[in-house]
Structures are given as structure tokens and as C-alpha cells.
CSV table of C-alpha atoms in Angstrom, one decimal:
chain,number,residue,atom,x,y,z
S,1,UNK,CA,79.1,85.9,109.6
S,2,UNK,CA,76.2,87.8,107.9
S,3,UNK,CA,75.6,84.9,105.5
S,4,UNK,CA,75.6,82.4,108.3
S,5,UNK,CA,73.1,84.5,110.3
S,6,UNK,CA,70.8,84.8,107.3
S,7,UNK,CA,70.9,81.0,106.7
S,8,UNK,CA,70.3,80.2,110.4
S,9,UNK,CA,67.3,82.6,110.4
S,10,UNK,CA,65.8,81.2,107.2
S,11,UNK,CA,66.4,77.6,108.2
S,12,UNK,CA,65.1,78.2,111.7
S,13,UNK,CA,62.0,79.9,110.4
S,14,UNK,CA,61.4,77.1,107.9
S,15,UNK,CA,61.6,74.4,110.6
S,16,UNK,CA,59.4,76.3,112.9
S,17,UNK,CA,56.8,76.8,110.1
S,18,UNK,CA,56.9,73.1,109.3
S,19,UNK,CA,56.5,72.0,112.9
S,20,UNK,CA,53.6,74.3,113.5
S,21,UNK,CA,51.7,73.7,110.2
S,22,UNK,CA,49.5,70.8,109.3
S,23,UNK,CA,50.9,70.1,105.9
S,24,UNK,CA,54.2,68.6,104.7
S,25,UNK,CA,56.0,70.8,102.1
S,26,UNK,CA,57.0,69.3,98.8
S,27,UNK,CA,60.6,69.1,97.6
S,28,UNK,CA,60.5,72.3,95.5
S,29,UNK,CA,59.2,74.2,98.5
S,30,UNK,CA,62.0,72.8,100.8
S,31,UNK,CA,64.6,73.9,98.2
S,32,UNK,CA,63.1,77.3,97.9
S,33,UNK,CA,62.8,77.9,101.6
S,34,UNK,CA,66.2,76.5,102.6
S,35,UNK,CA,68.4,77.8,99.8
S,36,UNK,CA,66.4,80.1,97.5
S,37,UNK,CA,65.2,82.5,100.2
S,38,UNK,CA,68.6,83.0,102.0
S,39,UNK,CA,70.4,83.5,98.7
S,40,UNK,CA,67.9,86.1,97.5
S,41,UNK,CA,68.2,88.0,100.8
S,42,UNK,CA,72.0,88.0,100.6
S,43,UNK,CA,72.0,89.2,97.0
S,44,UNK,CA,69.5,91.9,97.8
S,45,UNK,CA,71.6,93.1,100.7
S,46,UNK,CA,74.8,93.1,98.6
S,47,UNK,CA,73.2,95.2,95.9
S,48,UNK,CA,71.6,97.6,98.4
S,49,UNK,CA,75.0,98.1,100.1
S,50,UNK,CA,76.8,98.8,96.9
S,51,UNK,CA,74.1,101.3,95.9
S,52,UNK,CA,74.2,103.1,99.2
S,53,UNK,CA,78.1,103.2,99.1
S,54,UNK,CA,78.0,104.7,95.6
S,55,UNK,CA,75.5,107.4,96.6
S,56,UNK,CA,77.6,108.3,99.7
S,57,UNK,CA,80.8,108.5,97.5
S,58,UNK,CA,79.1,110.8,95.1
S,59,UNK,CA,77.9,113.1,97.9
S,60,UNK,CA,81.4,113.1,99.4
S,61,UNK,CA,82.9,114.0,96.1
S,62,UNK,CA,80.5,117.0,95.7
S,63,UNK,CA,80.8,118.9,98.9
S,64,UNK,CA,78.3,121.7,99.7
S,65,UNK,CA,78.9,125.2,98.5
S,66,UNK,CA,80.0,126.6,101.8
S,67,UNK,CA,82.9,124.1,102.0
S,68,UNK,CA,84.2,125.0,98.5
S,69,UNK,CA,86.5,127.9,99.6
S,70,UNK,CA,88.5,125.6,101.9
S,71,UNK,CA,89.2,123.2,99.1
S,72,UNK,CA,90.0,125.7,96.4
S,73,UNK,CA,91.9,128.3,98.5
S,74,UNK,CA,95.2,126.8,97.3
S,75,UNK,CA,94.3,127.1,93.6
S,76,UNK,CA,92.2,130.2,92.9
S,77,UNK,CA,90.9,130.4,89.4
S,78,UNK,CA,92.9,132.4,86.9
S,79,UNK,CA,95.8,132.8,89.3
S,80,UNK,CA,99.1,133.8,87.8
S,81,UNK,CA,101.5,130.9,87.2
S,82,UNK,CA,104.9,130.7,88.9
S,83,UNK,CA,108.1,130.7,86.9
S,84,UNK,CA,110.3,127.6,87.4
S,85,UNK,CA,113.7,129.2,87.0
S,86,UNK,CA,115.8,126.1,87.7
S,87,UNK,CA,115.4,122.5,89.1
S,88,UNK,CA,117.8,120.2,90.8
S,89,UNK,CA,117.6,116.5,91.9
S,90,UNK,CA,119.5,114.0,94.0
S,91,UNK,CA,117.7,110.8,93.2
S,92,UNK,CA,118.9,107.2,93.6
S,93,UNK,CA,119.0,106.9,89.8
S,94,UNK,CA,120.2,110.3,88.8
S,95,UNK,CA,121.6,113.7,90.0
S,96,UNK,CA,119.6,115.7,87.5
S,97,UNK,CA,116.2,115.6,85.8
S,98,UNK,CA,117.9,114.6,82.5
S,99,UNK,CA,119.7,111.7,84.2
S,100,UNK,CA,116.6,110.5,85.9
S,101,UNK,CA,114.5,110.8,82.8
S,102,UNK,CA,117.0,108.7,80.9
S,103,UNK,CA,117.0,106.1,83.6
S,104,UNK,CA,113.2,106.0,83.5
S,105,UNK,CA,113.2,105.7,79.7
S,106,UNK,CA,115.6,102.8,79.9
S,107,UNK,CA,113.6,101.1,82.6
S,108,UNK,CA,116.5,101.4,85.1
S,109,UNK,CA,114.8,103.5,87.7
S,110,UNK,CA,114.1,100.7,90.2
S,111,UNK,CA,115.0,99.9,93.8
S,112,UNK,CA,117.4,97.0,94.4
S,113,UNK,CA,118.3,94.6,97.2
S,114,UNK,CA,120.3,96.6,99.7
S,115,UNK,CA,123.8,95.5,100.7
S,116,UNK,CA,123.4,96.8,104.3
S,117,UNK,CA,119.8,96.6,105.4
S,118,UNK,CA,118.1,93.3,106.2
S,119,UNK,CA,114.6,92.4,107.5
S,120,UNK,CA,113.7,90.3,110.6
S,121,UNK,CA,114.4,87.1,108.6
S,122,UNK,CA,117.9,88.2,107.6
S,123,UNK,CA,117.0,88.8,104.0
S,124,UNK,CA,118.2,92.0,102.1
S,125,UNK,CA,115.6,94.8,102.0
S,126,UNK,CA,114.5,96.3,98.7
S,127,UNK,CA,115.8,99.8,98.9
S,128,UNK,CA,116.4,103.0,96.8
S,129,UNK,CA,119.8,104.3,98.1
S,130,UNK,CA,121.6,107.5,97.0
S,131,UNK,CA,125.3,106.8,96.8
S,132,UNK,CA,126.3,110.4,97.6
S,133,UNK,CA,124.0,110.7,100.7
S,134,UNK,CA,126.9,110.2,103.2
S,135,UNK,CA,129.4,112.9,103.6
S,136,UNK,CA,131.3,112.9,106.9
S,137,UNK,CA,133.2,116.1,106.1
S,138,UNK,CA,129.9,117.9,105.6
S,139,UNK,CA,128.6,116.6,108.9
S,140,UNK,CA,131.7,118.1,110.7
S,141,UNK,CA,131.1,121.4,108.9
S,142,UNK,CA,127.5,121.5,109.8
S,143,UNK,CA,128.2,120.7,113.5
S,144,UNK,CA,130.9,123.3,113.8
S,145,UNK,CA,128.9,126.0,112.0
S,146,UNK,CA,125.8,125.4,114.2
S,147,UNK,CA,127.9,125.4,117.3
S,148,UNK,CA,129.5,128.7,116.3
S,149,UNK,CA,126.1,130.3,115.5
S,150,UNK,CA,124.0,129.9,118.6
S,151,UNK,CA,125.6,126.8,120.1
S,152,UNK,CA,122.9,124.6,118.4
S,153,UNK,CA,123.2,120.8,118.9
S,154,UNK,CA,121.2,119.3,116.1
S,155,UNK,CA,121.2,115.7,117.3
S,156,UNK,CA,120.4,114.5,113.8
S,157,UNK,CA,119.9,110.8,113.3
S,158,UNK,CA,121.9,109.0,110.6
S,159,UNK,CA,118.9,109.2,108.3
S,160,UNK,CA,118.4,112.9,109.0
S,161,UNK,CA,122.1,113.5,108.2
S,162,UNK,CA,121.7,111.7,104.9
S,163,UNK,CA,118.6,113.9,104.0
S,164,UNK,CA,120.4,117.1,105.0
S,165,UNK,CA,123.4,116.1,102.9
S,166,UNK,CA,121.3,115.6,99.8
S,167,UNK,CA,119.3,118.9,100.5
S,168,UNK,CA,122.6,120.8,100.9
S,169,UNK,CA,123.8,119.6,97.5
S,170,UNK,CA,120.5,120.7,95.9
S,171,UNK,CA,120.5,124.1,97.5
S,172,UNK,CA,124.1,124.7,96.6
S,173,UNK,CA,123.5,123.8,92.9
S,174,UNK,CA,120.3,126.0,92.6
S,175,UNK,CA,121.8,129.0,94.4
S,176,UNK,CA,125.0,128.8,92.5
S,177,UNK,CA,123.2,128.6,89.1
S,178,UNK,CA,120.9,131.5,90.1
S,179,UNK,CA,123.9,133.6,91.2
S,180,UNK,CA,125.6,133.1,87.9
S,181,UNK,CA,122.4,133.9,86.0
S,182,UNK,CA,122.0,137.2,87.8
S,183,UNK,CA,125.6,138.1,87.5
S,184,UNK,CA,125.6,137.5,83.8
S,185,UNK,CA,122.5,139.7,83.5
S,186,UNK,CA,124.2,142.4,85.6
S,187,UNK,CA,121.0,142.7,87.7
S,188,UNK,CA,120.8,143.2,91.4
S,189,UNK,CA,120.0,139.8,93.0
S,190,UNK,CA,116.5,139.8,94.6
S,191,UNK,CA,115.6,138.5,98.0
S,192,UNK,CA,115.9,134.7,98.2
S,193,UNK,CA,113.7,132.8,100.5
S,194,UNK,CA,114.7,129.2,101.4
S,195,UNK,CA,111.7,126.9,102.1
S,196,UNK,CA,112.8,123.4,103.2
S,197,UNK,CA,110.1,120.7,103.1
S,198,UNK,CA,111.2,118.1,105.7
S,199,UNK,CA,109.6,115.0,107.1
S,200,UNK,CA,106.9,115.4,109.8
S,201,UNK,CA,108.9,113.4,112.4
S,202,UNK,CA,111.7,116.1,112.5
S,203,UNK,CA,111.5,118.2,115.7
S,204,UNK,CA,111.2,122.0,115.6
S,205,UNK,CA,114.8,122.3,116.7
S,206,UNK,CA,116.0,120.0,113.9
S,207,UNK,CA,113.9,121.9,111.4
S,208,UNK,CA,115.3,125.3,112.5
S,209,UNK,CA,118.9,124.0,112.5
S,210,UNK,CA,118.5,122.5,109.0
S,211,UNK,CA,116.9,125.7,107.6
S,212,UNK,CA,119.7,127.9,109.1
S,213,UNK,CA,122.3,125.6,107.5
S,214,UNK,CA,120.6,125.6,104.1
S,215,UNK,CA,120.4,129.4,104.1
S,216,UNK,CA,124.1,129.5,104.9
S,217,UNK,CA,124.7,127.0,102.0
S,218,UNK,CA,122.9,129.3,99.6
S,219,UNK,CA,125.1,132.2,100.7
S,220,UNK,CA,128.3,130.1,100.4
S,221,UNK,CA,127.2,129.1,96.8
S,222,UNK,CA,127.5,132.8,95.8
S,223,UNK,CA,124.1,134.3,96.2
S,224,UNK,CA,124.7,138.1,96.7
S,225,UNK,CA,121.2,139.2,97.7
S,226,UNK,CA,119.4,139.0,101.0
S,227,UNK,CA,118.5,135.5,102.1
S,228,UNK,CA,115.5,134.8,104.3
S,229,UNK,CA,113.4,131.9,105.5
S,230,UNK,CA,109.9,131.1,104.4
S,231,UNK,CA,106.9,131.0,106.8
S,232,UNK,CA,107.1,128.3,109.4
S,233,UNK,CA,103.9,126.7,108.1
S,234,UNK,CA,105.4,126.3,104.6
S,235,UNK,CA,108.3,124.3,105.9
S,236,UNK,CA,106.4,121.4,107.6
S,237,UNK,CA,106.6,119.1,104.7
S,238,UNK,CA,103.6,120.6,102.8
S,239,UNK,CA,104.3,121.2,99.2
S,240,UNK,CA,101.1,123.2,98.7
S,241,UNK,CA,101.9,125.6,101.5
S,242,UNK,CA,105.5,125.9,100.4
S,243,UNK,CA,104.7,126.7,96.8
S,244,UNK,CA,101.8,129.0,97.8
S,245,UNK,CA,104.3,130.9,100.0
S,246,UNK,CA,106.5,131.3,96.9
S,247,UNK,CA,103.6,132.7,95.0
S,248,UNK,CA,102.9,135.3,97.7
S,249,UNK,CA,106.5,136.3,98.4
S,250,UNK,CA,108.5,138.9,96.5
S,251,UNK,CA,111.7,137.9,94.9
S,252,UNK,CA,112.7,134.3,94.5
S,253,UNK,CA,111.9,131.2,96.5
S,254,UNK,CA,114.0,128.1,96.7
S,255,UNK,CA,111.8,125.1,97.6
S,256,UNK,CA,113.8,122.0,98.6
S,257,UNK,CA,112.3,118.7,99.8
S,258,UNK,CA,114.5,116.1,101.4
S,259,UNK,CA,114.0,112.8,103.2
S,260,UNK,CA,115.8,109.6,103.9
S,261,UNK,CA,114.3,106.3,105.2
S,262,UNK,CA,117.5,104.3,104.4
S,263,UNK,CA,118.5,103.1,107.9
S,264,UNK,CA,118.2,100.3,110.3
S,265,UNK,CA,115.9,102.3,112.6
S,266,UNK,CA,113.3,102.8,109.9
S,267,UNK,CA,113.5,99.2,108.7
S,268,UNK,CA,113.0,97.9,112.2
S,269,UNK,CA,110.1,100.2,112.8
S,270,UNK,CA,108.4,99.4,109.5
S,271,UNK,CA,108.9,95.7,110.1
S,272,UNK,CA,107.3,95.9,113.6
S,273,UNK,CA,104.4,97.8,112.1
S,274,UNK,CA,104.1,95.3,109.3
S,275,UNK,CA,104.4,98.0,106.6
S,276,UNK,CA,107.8,97.0,105.2
S,277,UNK,CA,107.9,95.6,101.7
S,278,UNK,CA,108.6,91.8,101.9
S,279,UNK,CA,107.6,88.7,100.0
S,280,UNK,CA,104.7,88.4,102.5
S,281,UNK,CA,103.9,92.1,102.3
S,282,UNK,CA,104.0,93.0,98.6
S,283,UNK,CA,102.0,96.2,99.2
S,284,UNK,CA,104.5,97.4,101.9
S,285,UNK,CA,106.9,100.3,101.6
S,286,UNK,CA,110.4,100.2,100.2
S,287,UNK,CA,112.9,102.5,102.1
S,288,UNK,CA,114.0,105.4,99.8
S,289,UNK,CA,115.7,108.7,100.0
S,290,UNK,CA,116.4,111.8,97.9
S,291,UNK,CA,116.1,115.5,97.5
S,292,UNK,CA,114.5,117.7,94.9
S,293,UNK,CA,114.5,121.5,94.5
S,294,UNK,CA,112.7,124.2,92.6
S,295,UNK,CA,113.8,127.8,92.1
S,296,UNK,CA,110.5,129.7,91.8
S,297,UNK,CA,109.8,133.3,90.7
S,298,UNK,CA,106.7,135.4,90.6
S,299,UNK,CA,104.4,136.5,87.9
S,300,UNK,CA,106.9,139.0,86.4
S,301,UNK,CA,109.5,136.3,85.8
S,302,UNK,CA,106.8,133.9,84.6
S,303,UNK,CA,105.9,136.2,81.8
S,304,UNK,CA,109.5,137.0,80.8
S,305,UNK,CA,110.6,136.1,77.3
S,306,UNK,CA,114.4,136.5,77.8
S,307,UNK,CA,115.0,132.9,79.0
S,308,UNK,CA,114.7,133.5,82.7
S,309,UNK,CA,111.9,130.9,83.2
S,310,UNK,CA,112.5,127.2,82.2
S,311,UNK,CA,108.8,126.4,82.6
S,312,UNK,CA,105.6,127.7,84.1
S,313,UNK,CA,103.9,126.1,87.1
S,314,UNK,CA,100.2,126.5,87.5
S,315,UNK,CA,98.6,126.9,91.0
S,316,UNK,CA,98.5,123.7,92.9
S,317,UNK,CA,95.0,122.2,93.6
S,318,UNK,CA,94.3,119.7,96.3
S,319,UNK,CA,91.5,117.7,97.7
S,320,UNK,CA,91.1,115.7,100.9
S,321,UNK,CA,90.3,112.0,100.7
S,322,UNK,CA,88.8,109.9,103.4
S,323,UNK,CA,91.3,107.1,103.2
S,324,UNK,CA,94.8,106.5,101.9
S,325,UNK,CA,95.2,105.9,98.2
S,326,UNK,CA,95.4,102.1,98.4
S,327,UNK,CA,92.4,101.5,100.7
S,328,UNK,CA,89.5,102.2,98.3
S,329,UNK,CA,88.9,102.0,94.7
S,330,UNK,CA,85.9,103.6,93.1
S,331,UNK,CA,85.7,106.7,95.4
S,332,UNK,CA,89.3,107.8,94.6
S,333,UNK,CA,88.6,107.4,90.9
S,334,UNK,CA,86.0,110.1,91.0
S,335,UNK,CA,88.1,112.2,93.3
S,336,UNK,CA,91.0,112.1,90.8
S,337,UNK,CA,88.8,112.9,87.9
S,338,UNK,CA,87.3,116.0,89.6
S,339,UNK,CA,90.6,117.2,90.9
S,340,UNK,CA,92.2,117.0,87.4
S,341,UNK,CA,89.3,118.7,85.8
S,342,UNK,CA,89.5,121.6,88.2
S,343,UNK,CA,93.2,121.8,87.8
S,344,UNK,CA,93.0,122.0,84.0
S,345,UNK,CA,90.3,124.7,84.2
S,346,UNK,CA,92.4,126.8,86.6
S,347,UNK,CA,95.4,126.3,84.3
S,348,UNK,CA,93.4,127.4,81.2
S,349,UNK,CA,93.8,124.1,79.4
S,350,UNK,CA,92.0,120.8,78.7
S,351,UNK,CA,92.7,117.1,78.8
S,352,UNK,CA,93.5,116.9,75.1
S,353,UNK,CA,96.4,119.3,75.5
S,354,UNK,CA,98.3,117.2,78.1
S,355,UNK,CA,101.3,115.4,76.6
S,356,UNK,CA,102.4,113.5,79.7
S,357,UNK,CA,101.4,112.6,83.3
S,358,UNK,CA,104.1,112.5,85.9
S,359,UNK,CA,102.9,111.1,89.2
S,360,UNK,CA,104.5,110.2,92.6
S,361,UNK,CA,103.0,106.7,92.5
S,362,UNK,CA,105.2,103.8,93.4
S,363,UNK,CA,104.9,100.0,93.2
S,364,UNK,CA,101.6,99.7,95.0
S,365,UNK,CA,99.0,98.3,92.6
S,366,UNK,CA,95.9,100.3,93.3
S,367,UNK,CA,97.1,103.8,92.8
S,368,UNK,CA,98.9,102.8,89.7
S,369,UNK,CA,95.9,101.0,88.3
S,370,UNK,CA,93.6,103.9,89.2
S,371,UNK,CA,95.9,106.3,87.4
S,372,UNK,CA,96.3,104.1,84.3
S,373,UNK,CA,92.5,103.6,84.1
S,374,UNK,CA,91.9,107.4,84.3
S,375,UNK,CA,94.5,108.1,81.6
S,376,UNK,CA,93.1,105.4,79.3
S,377,UNK,CA,89.6,106.7,79.6
S,378,UNK,CA,90.1,110.5,79.8
S,379,UNK,CA,93.5,111.2,78.0
S,380,UNK,CA,93.4,108.7,75.2
S,381,UNK,CA,96.2,110.5,73.4
S,382,UNK,CA,98.7,109.2,76.0
S,383,UNK,CA,100.7,106.0,75.7
S,384,UNK,CA,100.5,104.3,79.0
S,385,UNK,CA,104.1,102.9,78.7
S,386,UNK,CA,105.8,106.1,77.6
S,387,UNK,CA,103.6,109.0,78.5
S,388,UNK,CA,102.7,108.1,82.1
S,389,UNK,CA,105.7,108.3,84.5
S,390,UNK,CA,105.7,106.8,88.1
S,391,UNK,CA,108.4,108.6,90.1
S,392,UNK,CA,107.9,106.6,93.2
S,393,UNK,CA,108.8,103.3,91.5
S,394,UNK,CA,112.4,104.2,91.5
S,395,UNK,CA,112.8,106.5,94.6
S,396,UNK,CA,111.0,104.3,97.1
S,397,UNK,CA,109.2,105.8,100.1
S,398,UNK,CA,110.5,109.3,100.8
S,399,UNK,CA,107.5,111.5,101.5
S,400,UNK,CA,106.9,114.6,99.4
S,401,UNK,CA,110.3,114.3,97.7
S,402,UNK,CA,108.7,112.2,95.0
S,403,UNK,CA,106.1,114.9,94.2
S,404,UNK,CA,108.6,117.7,94.1
S,405,UNK,CA,110.7,115.3,91.9
S,406,UNK,CA,107.7,114.9,89.7
S,407,UNK,CA,107.4,118.7,89.4
S,408,UNK,CA,111.1,118.9,88.4
S,409,UNK,CA,110.6,116.1,85.8
S,410,UNK,CA,107.5,117.8,84.6
S,411,UNK,CA,109.5,121.0,83.8
S,412,UNK,CA,112.0,118.9,81.9
S,413,UNK,CA,109.4,117.0,79.9
S,414,UNK,CA,107.4,120.2,79.2
S,415,UNK,CA,110.5,121.7,77.6
S,416,UNK,CA,111.4,118.6,75.6
S,417,UNK,CA,107.9,118.1,74.3
S,418,UNK,CA,106.8,121.7,74.2
S,419,UNK,CA,103.4,120.8,75.7
S,420,UNK,CA,101.7,120.8,79.1
S,421,UNK,CA,102.5,118.1,81.6
S,422,UNK,CA,100.1,117.0,84.3
S,423,UNK,CA,101.8,116.4,87.7
S,424,UNK,CA,99.9,114.4,90.4
S,425,UNK,CA,100.5,113.4,94.0
S,426,UNK,CA,98.6,110.3,95.2
S,427,UNK,CA,101.0,109.1,97.9
S,428,UNK,CA,100.5,112.0,100.4
S,429,UNK,CA,98.4,110.6,103.2
S,430,UNK,CA,94.8,111.8,103.1
S,431,UNK,CA,95.3,114.2,100.2
S,432,UNK,CA,95.5,114.4,96.4
S,433,UNK,CA,97.5,117.2,94.7
S,434,UNK,CA,97.6,118.2,91.1
S,435,UNK,CA,99.1,120.9,88.9
S,436,UNK,CA,100.1,121.6,85.3
S,437,UNK,CA,103.6,122.5,84.1
S,438,UNK,CA,103.7,124.3,80.8
S,439,UNK,CA,106.6,125.3,78.6
S,440,UNK,CA,107.5,129.0,78.2
S,441,UNK,CA,106.1,130.7,75.2
């Protein structure tokens, strides 16, 4: 429309000039006025627009000094790292970081056509399903326990039940392993805080019911110490708040993220909103599910040399972005570079030390290309096919679960390679998150 308006204005002005002047223009003058002038104006406008957009992006990437504390509050410089005492996963391609890492290495961590879910045209949906996400006996136990403890009616949907089943399995594994560890050491078990990271569409009642059940699950797994809940703000699906609460709390914190979008309700909603992955929507979302958990300790455990810590987690850094990761290109490139640079400085490292990048990116092309371009230009020691892992490719769309999974995988890779691993979140709407996981010692 802009090009048409420019041509109409130029041609109209040329005709008016010819009608009102006393001379007849030559052929070169006609060509210049009818085609050369409008093309020159359009080219000048295009170049000017790109220049202004680049200047605006640079200014957006370098906020004024007074806004800096809000951005860096979650990652203060020289803050003590957290100790990752244990990790656990329930992913579509593995029930542990080792299994998932093996599936990724063998190129088997991919969604598949689902046997139950179909789109509006009757075709199977690409989906990442966990086979152990349905447990009818557990549903009965949860319902009976909640009814006996306050008469709570959770009213969970089928997808929420699947997420709670996976979360319960992760919590039971982590609490059980920690209980054995403290029993072997013959130490008094510290206070355990349970911090569930659940999807934003869960109601307050459902969050409270799930948190109460997960605390009970930890006790049933053998934890002998006191069990408490993390702050309410930390349990609203925000990994930065959840892990920051773990850093501030005494004792040990069990952070567990769980979500499931494997269900007819989600498929129907995504299809109506035209965000479901189909042949016509290749940048749409694939339903996924999973759970991931981290058992985190404070600075005292992080500095322990007796085997308590499996890896060290640097403070999480985050930055706000004006649009989702797939909407723009050049602006997010600079945001990612600045975020990673600040993260490495806070962690006391540099880009040349990083042995791997583990990100929550999935199949969407722009976040993947952006990450690969950044790695190729800044961390040239990395092999893009082996040293850059995209967790979301195999897990589908399941919220912050993919990032917590990336942290668990980062702890595994850091131990295997004995080198720092950069973990990134690009799929959280409106935000970018980064941290570094280092081996102990």
C-alpha cells in the first residue's frame, strides 16, 4: 500500500507538471519521473526505517541506569552458587537425565504422531507423551487423602492429573534419595521446602491441593525432617522466583516443575486459536508433558567437598523482551548476547570455558537459528551438532518444565565433561533466562 501510494503521488505529480508546463519532456525524463523517482523514494524510506529500528533496538537493549536494579535483582554479582544435590526427570524419552541424554545423543528425542489425539481434519497430532503419566490408583489416593485432610475437592482436569502424577514421581524419587543420603551420613535431616512450579492456568485451589499432596509425598518417601512450603510467589510457574527462594531459604529446597498439554481440551483450544502444529502451521506448538526436579542446597553445601553436591548452579539472570522469541530477529540476538555476557560475569567465567549449551528451544526455526548463530560467532569451540542441545525438540510444549529439564541435563553434562554448561530459556513468554552449571571442584 505504501509503494502504491508513492507511485500514485509521483505519477500524479508528473502528469500535473506536464499538463501545466509549456514543454514536452523527453523519453529519459519520463522514465526518470515515472519510475526512477518513486523507486528512489521507496529505497530511501526502507533504509531509513531499518536505521531507526536498529537505533531503537540498541536503546532498548541498554536501559537507563535507574532501571538496572530491576533487571539484575535476580542475579546479584558475586552471589554464592547453589548446590544441586540431586536431579530427577520424567520426560517422554527418558525417566532420568542419563536416559534423556542418551536419547538426545542417538537422535531419538523427538515427538511422534499420537495414537489418541487428532486435529480438526482427523489427522493424528504430533505429540510428546509420557507413558507413565496415567496412574488411576494414584488418583484415588490423592482424592482420598485430600478429602481426609480438609475435605478438599481438587477438580483436576485429565491433563492436570497427568502433570501431578509425573510431579509425584519426581518428588518421591528426590526425597527418597535425599533421605537415604542423610541417613547414611548420620546427620539430622534439615528443613525441606517443596516448591512446585505449575502452569499459570491452574487455580489457587488446585495449586494449594497439589502442593499439599507433594509435601505429603516427600514425607511418605522417607524424609525425616520438617517439610514446609515455599513462598506463594515462588510457586506460580516462575523458575527464577522458585530458585531465588531456594537460595534465600535455610535447609534444602525441592523445586519441581510439571505440566501436561496432552489432552483433547488443549488440542481443541490450540486448533481454534490456530497455534497447533500442523502441516499448515509448521511454527505451531506440539502438545507435550513432563516433570523435572532439582534438590537444591545453600552455600554451605555448595562448597562441600564430601560428595554432597552433584553440581553448582550459578544465580539465574533474566531480561525482559518486548516480543516472543519467534516474532523478531535482530533485537533478540543482541538481548541474548548481553544476557549471556552478564551471566558469565556473575558466574566468574568466560565464553571460552563453556563446554555445552543446553536450551529449552524446540522445533520453531527462529529461536533455534538465533541460538546457533550466537554459538557459532561467540563460542566457536562448540560443535553445533553435539555441544548445543535443544530440550524442547523432544518434550513438546510444556511450559517451564523444559527449562528445569535443561538445568537437570546441565548438571549431568557438567559432571560428564567436567566443564561449565550454559543453560538458556528462550521459550518463556516475554523473558529470557540464563545460568551456568559448573562441576564440583
